[in-house]
Amino acid sequence: MFYAMKVMGPSSSHSQAVLPNSGTLVLDRIDRHDKEFEIFVSTSQPPICPLCQQISSAHHSGYTRSLGDLPWQGLSVQIWLSVHRYRCRNQECTRKIFCQRVPGVARVYSRRTERLADIVTVIGYVAGGLPGARLLERLSIHTSDDTVRRLVRLNGPASQDQADQAPIRYLGVDDWAWRKHQTYGTILVDLERHRVADLLSDRSAESLTAWLKKHPTVEIVARDRGGVYAEGANQGAPSAMQVADRFHLVVNLSSAIERVLEERSRELILPPVAPPAVVEPRVPIAETPAQPSIQQTLQLQRRQRRLERYQQVIELREKGHSQKAISAALNIERKTIRRWLRRGEFPERKPPSGRRQRVADFADYLHQRWNEGCHNATRLFHEISTRGYMGSRVMVAKFVATWRPASRQ
């Protein structure tokens, strides 16, 4: 008896229980595939016209609806619902042909069941669009971040109607982009209920003032540190307390730390630790005035060009030009101009802070051969290669290039 019950399939009542509305839908069969279940059902709902609410028996045609449902055993579920179209015989009704409705299962034109839409809405309301879509993907519910946001906007929390009538005490104010770097609006958030209260079409003190005068119950206004919203809050709600929100506090703190570290960046670079060199007695050589090498001369020329462009930026800024205008006139990125103006002085190039060149381990030997008159980089490369050097010839040539005078070609 036990073995027979184990191999037998589930009874019809148990299979019917997996459906969204077992009183309306009738299970035909269940097919399992590698990544999903397919459930084929039909409806036992009487054909009622949605306008005049009269039952019709005049069959017109039939079609199949595809509905996503809650996952089952770690696999996604797809419901194939067979429904029909009917003709409405009521002469006074404006609807001539109507489709069967499935209340409690899915809404009109919907591609998912109501219980699946509720789950997507709740997860999207808590986690957001893209994080919610990633979480739903792990739960075998395949949807996009746009769909998650759309369902949150359409359905929202269950108490949204009551919240519309409740007074707003704690208001969050921030800007949002209609088009990035072009047109901005203002978003107003009810911080007590964690929902958007309103969207203003522009970012101005006048529009915020007008909105606050229509809502005199606001007690606290959380905003950024800009002057536009501060002026609007002072005029629209003079008795309300104004505070800086947590997001802008963190952003401003990180920007301040970044500026300080950028100004002190040269002090934060530790010199490379060189291996202890063997001190050898050297014959004193008559001191001659050091001539800059070719590489040093090129570095000085590049620094002079950067200094001239920096001075041009400062001159245009003192004349009242905006960063955007300076960027267009000098063909320099706005981020570079903003960094230069924020620092307040000419930014010197940082010294190279990469890993120490392996050729530096043979610096004493190279100095010795150079003083002996061997100035051929290829020959020096072959000599130190026999002593264990594993680098390239180019690194040796760059290392000894600083010893060549600029006048020698």
Coordinates of C-alpha atoms in Angstrom, one line a residue:
M1 CA 0.0 0.0 0.0
F2 CA 2.8 2.5 0.9
Y3 CA 4.7 1.8 -2.3
A4 CA 1.6 2.3 -4.4
M5 CA 0.9 5.7 -2.8
K6 CA 4.5 6.8 -3.3
V7 CA 4.5 6.2 -7.1
M8 CA 1.0 7.5 -7.8
G9 CA 0.7 11.1 -8.9
P10 CA -1.0 13.6 -6.7
S11 CA -4.7 13.7 -6.6
S12 CA -6.7 16.2 -8.5
S13 CA -7.5 18.2 -5.4
H14 CA -3.8 18.5 -4.6
S15 CA -2.9 19.6 -8.1
Q16 CA -5.8 22.1 -8.2
A17 CA -4.3 23.7 -5.0
V18 CA -1.3 25.0 -6.9
L19 CA -3.5 27.3 -9.0
P20 CA -3.9 31.0 -8.1
N21 CA -7.7 30.6 -7.8
S22 CA -8.8 27.0 -7.7
G23 CA -12.5 28.0 -7.7
T24 CA -12.2 29.7 -11.1
L25 CA -9.5 27.8 -12.9
V26 CA -9.5 24.1 -14.0
L27 CA -6.2 22.3 -14.3
D28 CA -5.7 20.4 -17.5
R29 CA -2.1 19.2 -17.2
I30 CA 1.4 20.1 -15.9
D31 CA 4.6 19.8 -18.0
R32 CA 8.0 20.0 -16.4
H33 CA 11.0 21.3 -18.4
D34 CA 14.6 21.9 -17.5
K35 CA 14.1 25.5 -16.3
E36 CA 10.3 25.9 -15.8
F37 CA 6.9 24.3 -15.2
E38 CA 4.1 24.8 -17.7
I39 CA 0.6 24.6 -16.3
F40 CA -2.3 24.4 -18.8
V41 CA -5.6 25.5 -17.4
S42 CA -9.0 26.7 -18.5
T43 CA -11.6 28.8 -16.7
S44 CA -15.0 27.8 -15.4
Q45 CA -16.0 31.4 -14.9
P46 CA -19.4 32.2 -16.6
P47 CA -19.0 34.6 -19.5
I48 CA -20.2 37.9 -18.0
C49 CA -20.1 41.2 -19.9
P50 CA -17.9 43.7 -18.0
L51 CA -20.2 46.6 -18.8
C52 CA -23.8 45.4 -18.5
Q53 CA -23.0 42.4 -16.3
Q54 CA -25.2 40.0 -18.3
I55 CA -24.3 36.4 -19.1
S56 CA -23.8 35.6 -22.7
S57 CA -23.7 32.2 -24.5
A58 CA -22.9 33.5 -28.0
H59 CA -19.4 32.2 -28.5
H60 CA -17.2 34.3 -30.8
S61 CA -13.6 32.8 -30.6
G62 CA -10.9 31.6 -28.3
Y63 CA -7.3 32.4 -27.4
T64 CA -4.6 31.6 -24.9
R65 CA -3.1 33.9 -22.3
S66 CA 0.4 33.5 -21.0
L67 CA 0.8 34.3 -17.3
G68 CA 3.9 34.2 -15.1
D69 CA 3.2 32.7 -11.6
L70 CA 5.1 32.1 -8.4
P71 CA 8.1 29.7 -8.7
W72 CA 7.7 26.1 -7.7
Q73 CA 10.5 23.8 -6.5
G74 CA 13.1 26.4 -7.6
L75 CA 11.8 26.6 -11.1
S76 CA 9.8 29.4 -12.8
V77 CA 6.1 28.7 -13.6
Q78 CA 4.3 29.7 -16.7
I79 CA 0.5 29.4 -16.8
W80 CA -1.2 28.9 -20.2
L81 CA -4.8 30.0 -19.7
S82 CA -7.4 29.1 -22.3
V83 CA -10.2 31.8 -22.5
H84 CA -12.9 32.7 -25.0
R85 CA -14.5 35.8 -26.5
Y86 CA -18.3 36.2 -26.5
R87 CA -20.8 38.5 -28.1
C88 CA -23.0 40.6 -25.8
R89 CA -26.6 40.3 -26.8
N90 CA -27.8 43.2 -24.8
Q91 CA -29.0 45.8 -27.3
E92 CA -28.5 48.7 -24.9
C93 CA -24.8 47.7 -24.1
T94 CA -22.1 49.5 -26.0
R95 CA -19.8 46.5 -25.8
K96 CA -20.3 44.1 -28.7
I97 CA -17.6 41.6 -28.0
F98 CA -15.9 40.9 -24.7
C99 CA -13.3 38.5 -23.3
Q100 CA -13.7 36.3 -20.3
R101 CA -12.4 37.9 -17.1
V102 CA -10.5 35.9 -14.4
P103 CA -10.9 38.0 -11.2
G104 CA -8.5 37.0 -8.5
V105 CA -6.1 35.5 -11.0
A106 CA -4.8 38.3 -13.3
R107 CA -5.8 41.8 -14.4
V108 CA -6.8 42.7 -17.9
Y109 CA -3.8 42.7 -20.3
S110 CA -1.5 41.5 -17.5
R111 CA 1.4 39.1 -18.2
R112 CA 1.6 37.8 -14.6
T113 CA -0.8 36.7 -11.9
E114 CA -1.9 39.0 -9.2
R115 CA 0.0 37.1 -6.5
L116 CA 3.2 37.3 -8.5
A117 CA 2.7 41.0 -9.1
D118 CA 2.2 41.5 -5.3
I119 CA 5.5 39.8 -4.6
V120 CA 7.4 41.8 -7.3
T121 CA 5.9 45.0 -5.9
V122 CA 6.9 44.3 -2.3
I123 CA 10.5 43.4 -3.2
G124 CA 10.7 46.4 -5.6
Y125 CA 9.3 48.7 -2.9
V126 CA 12.0 47.5 -0.4
A127 CA 15.0 46.9 -2.5
G128 CA 14.5 49.2 -5.6
G129 CA 14.4 48.5 -9.3
L130 CA 17.8 46.9 -10.3
P131 CA 18.5 45.3 -6.9
G132 CA 15.0 44.0 -6.8
A133 CA 15.3 42.5 -10.2
R134 CA 18.6 40.8 -9.2
L135 CA 17.0 39.3 -6.1
L136 CA 13.9 38.1 -8.1
E137 CA 16.3 36.4 -10.6
R138 CA 17.8 34.4 -7.7
L139 CA 14.2 33.4 -6.8
S140 CA 13.5 32.1 -10.3
I141 CA 11.3 35.1 -11.1
H142 CA 12.6 36.6 -14.4
T143 CA 11.7 40.3 -14.8
S144 CA 13.5 43.5 -15.6
D145 CA 14.2 46.5 -13.4
D146 CA 11.9 48.7 -15.4
T147 CA 9.0 46.2 -14.8
V148 CA 9.8 46.3 -11.0
R149 CA 9.7 50.1 -10.9
R150 CA 6.5 50.2 -13.0
L151 CA 4.7 47.8 -10.7
V152 CA 5.8 49.8 -7.7
R153 CA 4.5 52.9 -9.2
L154 CA 1.1 51.3 -10.2
N155 CA 0.5 49.3 -7.1
G156 CA 2.5 50.9 -4.3
P157 CA 1.9 50.2 -0.6
A158 CA -1.5 49.1 0.6
S159 CA -2.1 52.2 2.6
Q160 CA -1.3 54.6 -0.2
D161 CA -4.9 56.1 -0.4
Q162 CA -4.9 56.8 3.3
A163 CA -1.4 58.3 3.1
D164 CA -2.5 60.8 0.4
Q165 CA -4.8 62.4 3.0
A166 CA -2.3 62.3 5.9
P167 CA -0.4 65.5 6.7
I168 CA 3.3 65.6 5.9
R169 CA 5.5 66.5 8.9
Y170 CA 9.0 65.4 7.8
L171 CA 9.9 66.5 4.2
G172 CA 12.9 65.5 2.1
V173 CA 13.9 67.9 -0.7
D174 CA 16.3 67.1 -3.5
D175 CA 16.7 67.6 -7.3
W176 CA 16.3 65.0 -10.0
A177 CA 17.2 65.1 -13.7
W178 CA 14.6 65.3 -16.5
R179 CA 17.7 65.3 -18.7
K180 CA 21.2 64.9 -17.1
H181 CA 23.2 68.2 -17.1
Q182 CA 20.3 69.9 -18.9
T183 CA 17.0 70.1 -17.1
Y184 CA 16.3 69.4 -13.4
G185 CA 13.2 69.2 -11.3
T186 CA 12.5 68.8 -7.5
I187 CA 11.4 65.7 -5.8
L188 CA 9.6 65.9 -2.4
V189 CA 9.6 62.8 -0.2
D190 CA 7.5 62.1 2.9
L191 CA 10.3 60.8 5.2
E192 CA 7.8 59.5 7.8
R193 CA 6.0 57.2 5.3
H194 CA 9.0 56.6 2.9
R195 CA 7.1 57.6 -0.2
V196 CA 7.3 60.3 -2.9
A197 CA 4.9 63.2 -2.0
D198 CA 5.2 65.3 -5.2
L199 CA 7.4 66.2 -8.2
L200 CA 8.0 69.8 -9.1
S201 CA 8.8 70.6 -12.7
D202 CA 11.8 72.9 -12.0
R203 CA 14.5 73.5 -9.4
S204 CA 13.8 76.9 -7.9
A205 CA 13.0 78.5 -4.6
E206 CA 9.7 79.9 -5.9
S207 CA 8.2 76.5 -6.7
L208 CA 9.3 75.1 -3.3
T209 CA 7.9 78.1 -1.5
A210 CA 4.5 77.7 -3.2
W211 CA 4.3 74.0 -2.4
L212 CA 5.2 74.5 1.3
K213 CA 2.6 77.2 1.7
K214 CA 0.0 74.7 0.6
H215 CA 1.3 72.2 3.2
P216 CA 1.7 74.1 6.5
T217 CA 2.1 71.0 8.6
V218 CA 5.8 70.5 7.6
E219 CA 8.0 70.6 10.7
I220 CA 11.4 69.4 9.4
V221 CA 12.9 70.0 6.0
A222 CA 15.9 67.7 5.1
R223 CA 17.8 69.2 2.1
D224 CA 21.2 69.5 0.5
R225 CA 23.5 72.4 1.4
G226 CA 22.6 74.5 -1.6
G227 CA 21.1 77.9 -1.3
V228 CA 18.1 77.4 -3.6
Y229 CA 16.2 75.0 -1.3
A230 CA 17.3 76.9 1.8
E231 CA 15.7 80.1 0.5
G232 CA 12.5 78.3 -0.5
A233 CA 12.2 76.6 2.9
N234 CA 12.8 79.9 4.7
Q235 CA 10.0 81.6 2.7
G236 CA 7.5 78.7 2.5
A237 CA 8.0 77.3 6.0
P238 CA 9.8 79.8 8.3
S239 CA 8.9 77.9 11.4
A240 CA 10.2 74.5 10.2
M241 CA 13.6 73.2 11.2
Q242 CA 16.1 72.7 8.3
V243 CA 18.6 69.9 8.5
A244 CA 21.2 68.4 6.1
D245 CA 20.2 64.9 4.9
R246 CA 22.5 62.0 5.5
F247 CA 23.3 61.4 1.8
H248 CA 24.7 64.9 1.2
L249 CA 26.6 64.8 4.5
V250 CA 28.4 61.7 3.3
V251 CA 29.0 63.1 -0.2
N252 CA 30.4 66.4 1.2
L253 CA 32.6 64.6 3.7
S254 CA 34.1 62.3 1.0
S255 CA 34.7 65.3 -1.3
A256 CA 36.5 67.2 1.5
I257 CA 38.7 64.2 2.3
E258 CA 39.5 63.7 -1.4
R259 CA 40.5 67.4 -1.7
V260 CA 42.8 67.2 1.3
L261 CA 44.4 64.0 0.1
E262 CA 44.9 65.4 -3.3
E263 CA 46.6 68.5 -2.0
R264 CA 48.9 66.3 0.2
S265 CA 49.4 63.5 -2.3
R266 CA 53.1 64.2 -2.7
E267 CA 53.6 63.8 1.0
L268 CA 51.8 60.4 1.1
I269 CA 54.1 58.7 -1.4
L270 CA 56.9 56.8 0.3
P271 CA 60.2 56.5 -1.4
P272 CA 61.1 53.0 -2.7
V273 CA 63.3 51.0 -0.4
A274 CA 66.6 50.5 -2.2
P275 CA 68.8 47.4 -1.3
P276 CA 71.9 48.1 0.7
A277 CA 74.7 49.1 -1.8
V278 CA 78.3 48.0 -1.4
V279 CA 80.4 51.0 -0.8
E280 CA 83.5 50.9 -3.0
P281 CA 86.3 53.4 -3.0
R282 CA 86.1 55.6 -6.0
V283 CA 88.7 57.9 -7.5
P284 CA 87.6 61.5 -7.0
I285 CA 86.6 63.1 -10.3
A286 CA 86.7 66.8 -11.0
E287 CA 83.3 68.3 -10.6
T288 CA 81.7 69.5 -13.8
P289 CA 78.4 71.4 -14.1
A290 CA 75.7 68.8 -14.6
Q291 CA 73.8 69.2 -17.8
P292 CA 70.1 68.1 -18.0
S293 CA 69.5 64.9 -19.9
I294 CA 67.1 64.6 -22.9
Q295 CA 64.4 63.1 -20.7
Q296 CA 64.7 65.9 -18.1
T297 CA 64.6 68.5 -20.9
L298 CA 61.3 67.0 -22.3
Q299 CA 59.8 67.0 -18.8
L300 CA 60.6 70.7 -18.3
Q301 CA 59.0 71.5 -21.7
R302 CA 55.8 69.6 -20.9
R303 CA 55.6 71.2 -17.5
Q304 CA 55.9 74.7 -19.1
R305 CA 53.1 73.9 -21.5
R306 CA 50.9 72.7 -18.6
L307 CA 51.8 75.9 -16.6
E308 CA 50.8 78.1 -19.5
R309 CA 47.4 76.4 -19.8
Y310 CA 46.8 76.6 -16.1
Q311 CA 47.5 80.4 -16.2
Q312 CA 45.0 80.7 -19.1
V313 CA 42.4 79.0 -17.0
I314 CA 43.0 81.3 -14.0
E315 CA 42.8 84.4 -16.2
L316 CA 39.5 83.4 -17.8
R317 CA 38.1 82.5 -14.4
E318 CA 39.1 85.9 -13.0
K319 CA 37.3 87.5 -15.9
G320 CA 34.0 85.8 -14.9
H321 CA 33.9 82.9 -17.3
S322 CA 32.1 79.7 -16.2
Q323 CA 33.8 76.3 -16.2
K324 CA 31.8 75.3 -19.2
A325 CA 32.9 78.3 -21.2
I326 CA 36.6 77.8 -20.2
S327 CA 36.4 74.1 -21.2
A328 CA 35.0 75.1 -24.7
A329 CA 37.6 77.9 -25.2
L330 CA 40.7 75.9 -24.2
N331 CA 39.5 72.4 -25.1
I332 CA 40.1 71.1 -21.6
E333 CA 37.9 68.7 -19.7
R334 CA 35.6 70.3 -17.1
K335 CA 36.8 67.9 -14.5
T336 CA 40.4 69.0 -15.0
I337 CA 39.3 72.7 -14.8
R338 CA 37.3 72.1 -11.6
R339 CA 40.2 70.2 -10.0
W340 CA 42.7 73.0 -10.9
L341 CA 40.4 75.8 -9.5
R342 CA 39.6 73.8 -6.4
R343 CA 43.3 73.2 -5.5
G344 CA 44.2 76.9 -5.8
E345 CA 47.7 76.4 -7.1
F346 CA 49.5 74.8 -10.0
P347 CA 49.3 71.0 -9.7
E348 CA 52.7 69.5 -10.1
R349 CA 53.0 66.0 -11.6
K350 CA 53.2 63.2 -9.1
P351 CA 56.4 61.2 -9.0
P352 CA 56.1 57.7 -10.3
S353 CA 54.9 55.4 -7.6
G354 CA 54.8 52.1 -9.4
R355 CA 56.9 49.1 -8.5
R356 CA 60.7 49.5 -8.4
Q357 CA 62.4 48.7 -11.6
R358 CA 64.4 45.5 -11.5
V359 CA 67.3 47.2 -13.3
A360 CA 67.9 49.3 -10.2
D361 CA 69.4 46.3 -8.5
F362 CA 72.3 46.5 -10.9
A363 CA 72.8 50.3 -10.5
D364 CA 76.2 50.1 -9.0
Y365 CA 77.6 47.8 -11.7
L366 CA 76.1 50.1 -14.4
H367 CA 77.6 53.2 -12.8
Q368 CA 81.0 51.4 -12.7
R369 CA 80.8 50.4 -16.4
W370 CA 79.5 53.9 -17.4
N371 CA 82.4 55.6 -15.7
E372 CA 84.8 53.2 -17.5
G373 CA 83.5 54.5 -20.8
C374 CA 80.9 51.8 -21.8
H375 CA 77.8 53.9 -22.9
N376 CA 76.2 51.3 -25.2
A377 CA 72.8 50.3 -23.6
T378 CA 72.7 47.0 -25.6
R379 CA 76.1 45.9 -24.3
L380 CA 75.2 46.8 -20.8
F381 CA 72.0 44.8 -21.1
H382 CA 73.9 41.7 -22.2
E383 CA 76.4 42.1 -19.4
I384 CA 73.9 42.4 -16.5
S385 CA 71.8 39.6 -18.1
T386 CA 74.7 37.2 -17.4
R387 CA 74.5 38.4 -13.8
G388 CA 70.9 37.5 -13.3
Y389 CA 68.9 40.5 -14.8
M390 CA 65.5 39.2 -16.1
G391 CA 64.1 42.5 -17.5
S392 CA 64.2 43.9 -21.0
R393 CA 66.7 46.0 -22.9
V394 CA 64.3 49.0 -23.0
M395 CA 64.4 49.3 -19.2
V396 CA 68.2 49.4 -19.3
A397 CA 68.2 52.0 -22.0
K398 CA 65.7 54.2 -20.1
F399 CA 67.7 53.8 -16.9
V400 CA 71.0 55.0 -18.4
A401 CA 69.4 57.7 -20.6
T402 CA 69.3 60.1 -17.6
W403 CA 73.1 60.0 -17.6
R404 CA 73.4 61.2 -21.2
P405 CA 73.8 65.0 -21.6
A406 CA 71.1 66.8 -23.6
S407 CA 73.6 68.1 -26.1
R408 CA 74.5 64.6 -27.3
Q409 CA 72.3 63.1 -29.9

